[in-house]
Amino acid sequence: MSATTAVAPLRIGVIGVGRIGRMHAGLIAHQVPGAALGAVYDPHEPAARGVAEELRVPAAGTAAEIFDSDLDAVAICSSSDTHVDLLLAAAEAGKAVFCEKPVSLDLRELDRALGAIDAAGVPFQIGFNRRFDPAHASVREAVVSGAVGEPHLVRISSRDPSPPPLEYVKRSGGLFLDMMIHDFDMARFVTGSEVVEVFACGALRIEPSFAEAGDIDTALVTLVHEDGCLTAIDNSRRAAYGYDQRVEVFGSEGMAVSENPRAHTGSVLTAAGERREPNPYFFLERYLPSYVREWQGFVDAVKNRFTPPVSTVDARAPLVIGLAAGRSLREGRPVRIEEVQAT
Amino acid sequence: MSATTAVAPLRIGVIGVGRIGRMHAGLIAHQVPGAALGAVYDPHEPAARGVAEELRVPAAGTAAEIFDSDLDAVAICSSSDTHVDLLLAAAEAGKAVFCEKPVSLDLRELDRALGAIDAAGVPFQIGFNRRFDPAHASVREAVVSGAVGEPHLVRISSRDPSPPPLEYVKRSGGLFLDMMIHDFDMARFVTGSEVVEVFACGALRIEPSFAEAGDIDTALVTLVHEDGCLTAIDNSRRAAYGYDQRVEVFGSEGMAVSENPRAHTGSVLTAAGERREPNPYFFLERYLPSYVREWQGFVDAVKNRFTPPVSTVDARAPLVIGLAAGRSLREGRPVRIEEVQAT
Amino acid sequence: MSATTAVAPLRIGVIGVGRIGRMHAGLIAHQVPGAALGAVYDPHEPAARGVAEELRVPAAGTAAEIFDSDLDAVAICSSSDTHVDLLLAAAEAGKAVFCEKPVSLDLRELDRALGAIDAAGVPFQIGFNRRFDPAHASVREAVVSGAVGEPHLVRISSRDPSPPPLEYVKRSGGLFLDMMIHDFDMARFVTGSEVVEVFACGALRIEPSFAEAGDIDTALVTLVHEDGCLTAIDNSRRAAYGYDQRVEVFGSEGMAVSENPRAHTGSVLTAAGERREPNPYFFLERYLPSYVREWQGFVDAVKNRFTPPVSTVDARAPLVIGLAAGRSLREGRPVRIEEVQAT
Amino acid sequence: MSATTAVAPLRIGVIGVGRIGRMHAGLIAHQVPGAALGAVYDPHEPAARGVAEELRVPAAGTAAEIFDSDLDAVAICSSSDTHVDLLLAAAEAGKAVFCEKPVSLDLRELDRALGAIDAAGVPFQIGFNRRFDPAHASVREAVVSGAVGEPHLVRISSRDPSPPPLEYVKRSGGLFLDMMIHDFDMARFVTGSEVVEVFACGALRIEPSFAEAGDIDTALVTLVHEDGCLTAIDNSRRAAYGYDQRVEVFGSEGMAVSENPRAHTGSVLTAAGERREPNPYFFLERYLPSYVREWQGFVDAVKNRFTPPVSTVDARAPLVIGLAAGRSLREGRPVRIEEVQAT
């Protein structure tokens, strides 16, 4: 990484400008104090050019151009199967790197990539943006401050407004690695305690075609944490009322809750009762402030040379939990985390 | 009043067992620790007998029997036009007395009755039960504790689920004396400051037949308090969504609010939004706990020989404000309280 | 059971007038239309006499007196270990019977008692009062009406304000049979689907002395229903913020939720944020309306000769689920319901 | 105005890039589909240059340069005393014009400016952004759809988190014209009915130094609408708990409410009760989505050649109400709107 001073902006190149990469590029360009968008790259050249023009930055012709440039950092937002190679390149180039999740669906590949990152000592942050949501973060703060005491029970519900296309699901790694992985991260984050055992139940209730991908669309998973805390996570690929994202930690002294925001705070009361708005529908609407704060966390860490707030260990643990959940579902029994670690 | 010890129950006779008197008799009989129902009386003899049998107490043949008995206290729950004479009788008999509001719609009559009560030194409580509602009371407590600082602005909404019959309205004294009088009391209660000026707007929007009674069904009244606090009270005779009763005090340090309870805490979320229950419909449902606490306040005060919590001054002031509101509406100008006092 | 007409009250004798029996006796005496308290009995004679005097009914000298009387029905509210014998007596006497849960902690004993009840054809209702809570009932109604579609995921949290004494715990049958049994009933009730598999996690986090009773105080249990619905139930013996009782059904068309009521609806906003009341503390406060409605259900059913709303099958199933949960916890694996049935 | 096609962006020049103008310029540049920032001007040249560089547009040397350019529209965001002259210039140049409120604090001046605008037939929109807030707008929609029936009572509370500096207040026109003017607009907007009478009460409770400006900091105003609806508006210059902005319309069929959003949806429950976040503190945070939607309304109207949604009549009426409120406060009596119109 090139030298940066406290005042110079951190110049970031974005690799991959599909839906999520384009959003990250826009945030870096306009909404993250201390950051500047340096260049974008996408294998689909017109996409790169469109975003580059809109945001008035150069479009690189290859990913290598980004790594060879004098940019300070790289954001890896391309398709998941390219992440490992790009991380290896980032490690070699000595660039600070932000990587969308997952690093890989394969634990050995992930270990190879993160091993290189750790060996090179480059700053690394994985895109578990929900940690930066102000309401979810307030749950963590209530644990850290002692307000809820020792965590005993955690409830997490994550339900999408509508299922993705079958083609996406086929390449996704399945519900545990594609969707619930955010919740595995959340369970570790809010409790501050590692997971030691997983028991998973799942069903196909919404989208029968997912059977073709060997996947489920509805799941309930129990986690046992190292400190004895018990977590229940439920997921559904379709909540008719919109995006449902709730986190709750119950402890010896109280409970901290992150409830769903409403699309707006208007309501109408008539003889039929009170009618309020459904939840906001789309994850980018729901979590936009979290993405901005995620970037602030990355930029601050890189500039001030401390470890980014969600780093290699946090990129690895949820994958292991997800793999354990998959095995638990297949074998109909609780699975210890070390059974997966040993693989 | 006959001697009572701390342990003997306060024995109370109830005069008038229509809807509200029957409720009071039932509460005294079963739900007020330290109180006992001693007898009931009603000019409609079968009504008295029915309640007496149900609650297993004697039915008095005349009101005088109640005053001549060894009962400790009397609850006056008969029709409003009998209150003054019954209060004079209570003063003479030396009975502690609880009186439903209003004492009288006529200020001179009220002064005659309360003057006798004060002269006799008998404990007196007027039935402004809403002060005892736990949520409304919490607003007052937040003022007393200093949590909201100096009161600057008060908002009170009181809206009934449905208008009373025209015949009732004709004898009621009109919206300000029949309905908003509770809110005048509430404004004095939560702020702890007397009212010095009143400006009233009103309209007939719901029940055109009330024109026959010269009454309105919708009103918005501004009060100026002695300490400079400003209060807005609105009333409607019909809220389609149920009984609406809200109080809010805004002050230099914050705001205390008493919101409507919901009929129950269930809700349903679908693609059409969230549907919650309407408000509870009926004032006895909404305010039942306040009636129980009201009696506890009376019983405690009488037993421990301190002034009941809502006494003669509180019975008079809201009537004066209501009379000022009526004049303000008729004359289309703000009316000073002393203009009414002077009458 | 003696003949009753639509107009004559159902005359009920209460056996056992400890805390819960005394409440039932009071409700029957004063708050259940169509019911009348006929007599009370308690092995501790002064207790029976006290309640009898207060409620002005005879105190029976033995339980047999109740069964031999002309009362229409019996409420069994004595200690759990007496329930089986009293149910057998009720069956023999042909009395309609309301029985507090549990019938027995032993499945064979329960089957013996309920077999006799079913054989005698006497109306029977088990005391799962929470079904009658208006908010919980609204969740069930949203399933029945189709508003939430097919149930996919259920979340139930039940947390007591404070743990019972160790001596109570020792005789209670443990957390699954004493406390979570209500939630097993709730899961069956709201989904309308039987449970086929149970996986239980539990821990001792609050009250180390419960180890002496071999019990836990914190638990998270997963249920798989016959129709594929998945339920997560969590229990804690101590919620610092009061009694926490929430139920949620998520389905193909939406979600129905029963949230906690607040002790009252007042709140205070200052620079430090909004402060609202904690939950009501005590189960009798929280669930009082459910007990009244429970009795209405029983009285209606007996008078109109239909099966009471929570009958023998509902008394048995939660015990089986609780026994399966216990085995699951001991053996660290999911347990099929038929494994317990076969015992 | 130069010709625009449906696809070409509306090119807008911003005059005045202080706090609010800078925000508008940024929104036009990045967040309003169909709009493009064409140039900026500010009499303080370094301010203009800074914003121009950040947003990569030219900085004009004079306001006249903007009017002489081929830009499609002008946003007037400079200090209030410049609005009239700039509007006259826009009328002459034939530019579509967006103007921050107020047009003028003087009714004759306002009439002169808006007369020119109307005569020239240029599209005009006044910056009453709160109409575009999704929750406030939902209240209006509930009136338009008939869900609340005929409006009977309106409550509006607007309370700022902290008072402005005395120097600002001196030039502001006073609380009614500077702050409550938004609420006068809101009352007209949600009811769809003009105001015919005003009664104002006010006090100096927070910032004694405002006496120097002859201003108040706390006010309660009653409006009577043409259709008989009654509105209560309260304002305070300092709400300790943050920015408080609520609107409520009560009508013959129900009530529509716009409640305050919370800063986030996290909360903590302990034995001390529930603690939730205070309101968001700053008006730009609270109303950001309304500014974006405000621009969308303007751009759509100009492109599609219909009258912008908040036009000259809406710019005038609230000033008249505010002047009437001022007279009411000074004279201690209700003031008819035509008394001011006649001036």
mmCIF file of C-alpha atoms in Angstrom, chain B residues 21 27 34 48 55 69 74 88 116-117 142 146 150 158 171 182 187 234 246 253 279 288 293 300 315:
data_model
loop_
_atom_site.group_PDB
_atom_site.id
_atom_site.type_symbol
_atom_site.label_atom_id
_atom_site.label_comp_id
_atom_site.label_asym_id
_atom_site.label_seq_id
_atom_site.Cartn_x
_atom_site.Cartn_y
_atom_site.Cartn_z
ATOM 1 C CA GLY B 21 -72.881 3.520 40.643
ATOM 2 C CA LEU B 27 -65.415 -2.367 43.065
ATOM 3 C CA GLY B 34 -59.575 -1.767 53.163
ATOM 4 C CA ALA B 48 -81.236 -1.088 44.354
ATOM 5 C CA LEU B 55 -73.422 -7.938 46.301
ATOM 6 C CA SER B 69 -76.467 4.818 59.510
ATOM 7 C CA VAL B 74 -71.008 7.778 51.139
ATOM 8 C CA LEU B 88 -75.402 19.096 51.972
ATOM 9 C CA ALA B 116 -70.921 23.244 53.393
ATOM 10 C CA ILE B 117 -68.500 20.363 52.876
ATOM 11 C CA ALA B 142 -42.577 13.071 35.111
ATOM 12 C CA GLY B 146 -38.455 17.291 37.056
ATOM 13 C CA GLU B 150 -40.858 23.342 33.221
ATOM 14 C CA SER B 158 -60.239 13.044 24.267
ATOM 15 C CA ARG B 171 -79.397 17.716 30.253
ATOM 16 C CA HIS B 182 -62.233 15.831 32.422
ATOM 17 C CA ALA B 187 -54.561 20.063 32.242
ATOM 18 C CA ASP B 234 -59.445 18.629 21.402
ATOM 19 C CA ARG B 246 -53.982 10.911 25.053
ATOM 20 C CA GLU B 253 -36.104 19.080 29.546
ATOM 21 C CA ASN B 279 -58.501 1.030 20.619
ATOM 22 C CA LEU B 288 -61.195 0.288 34.959
ATOM 23 C CA ARG B 293 -56.942 3.236 42.189
ATOM 24 C CA ASP B 300 -56.255 5.749 52.222
ATOM 25 C CA ALA B 315 -64.187 20.022 41.828
#
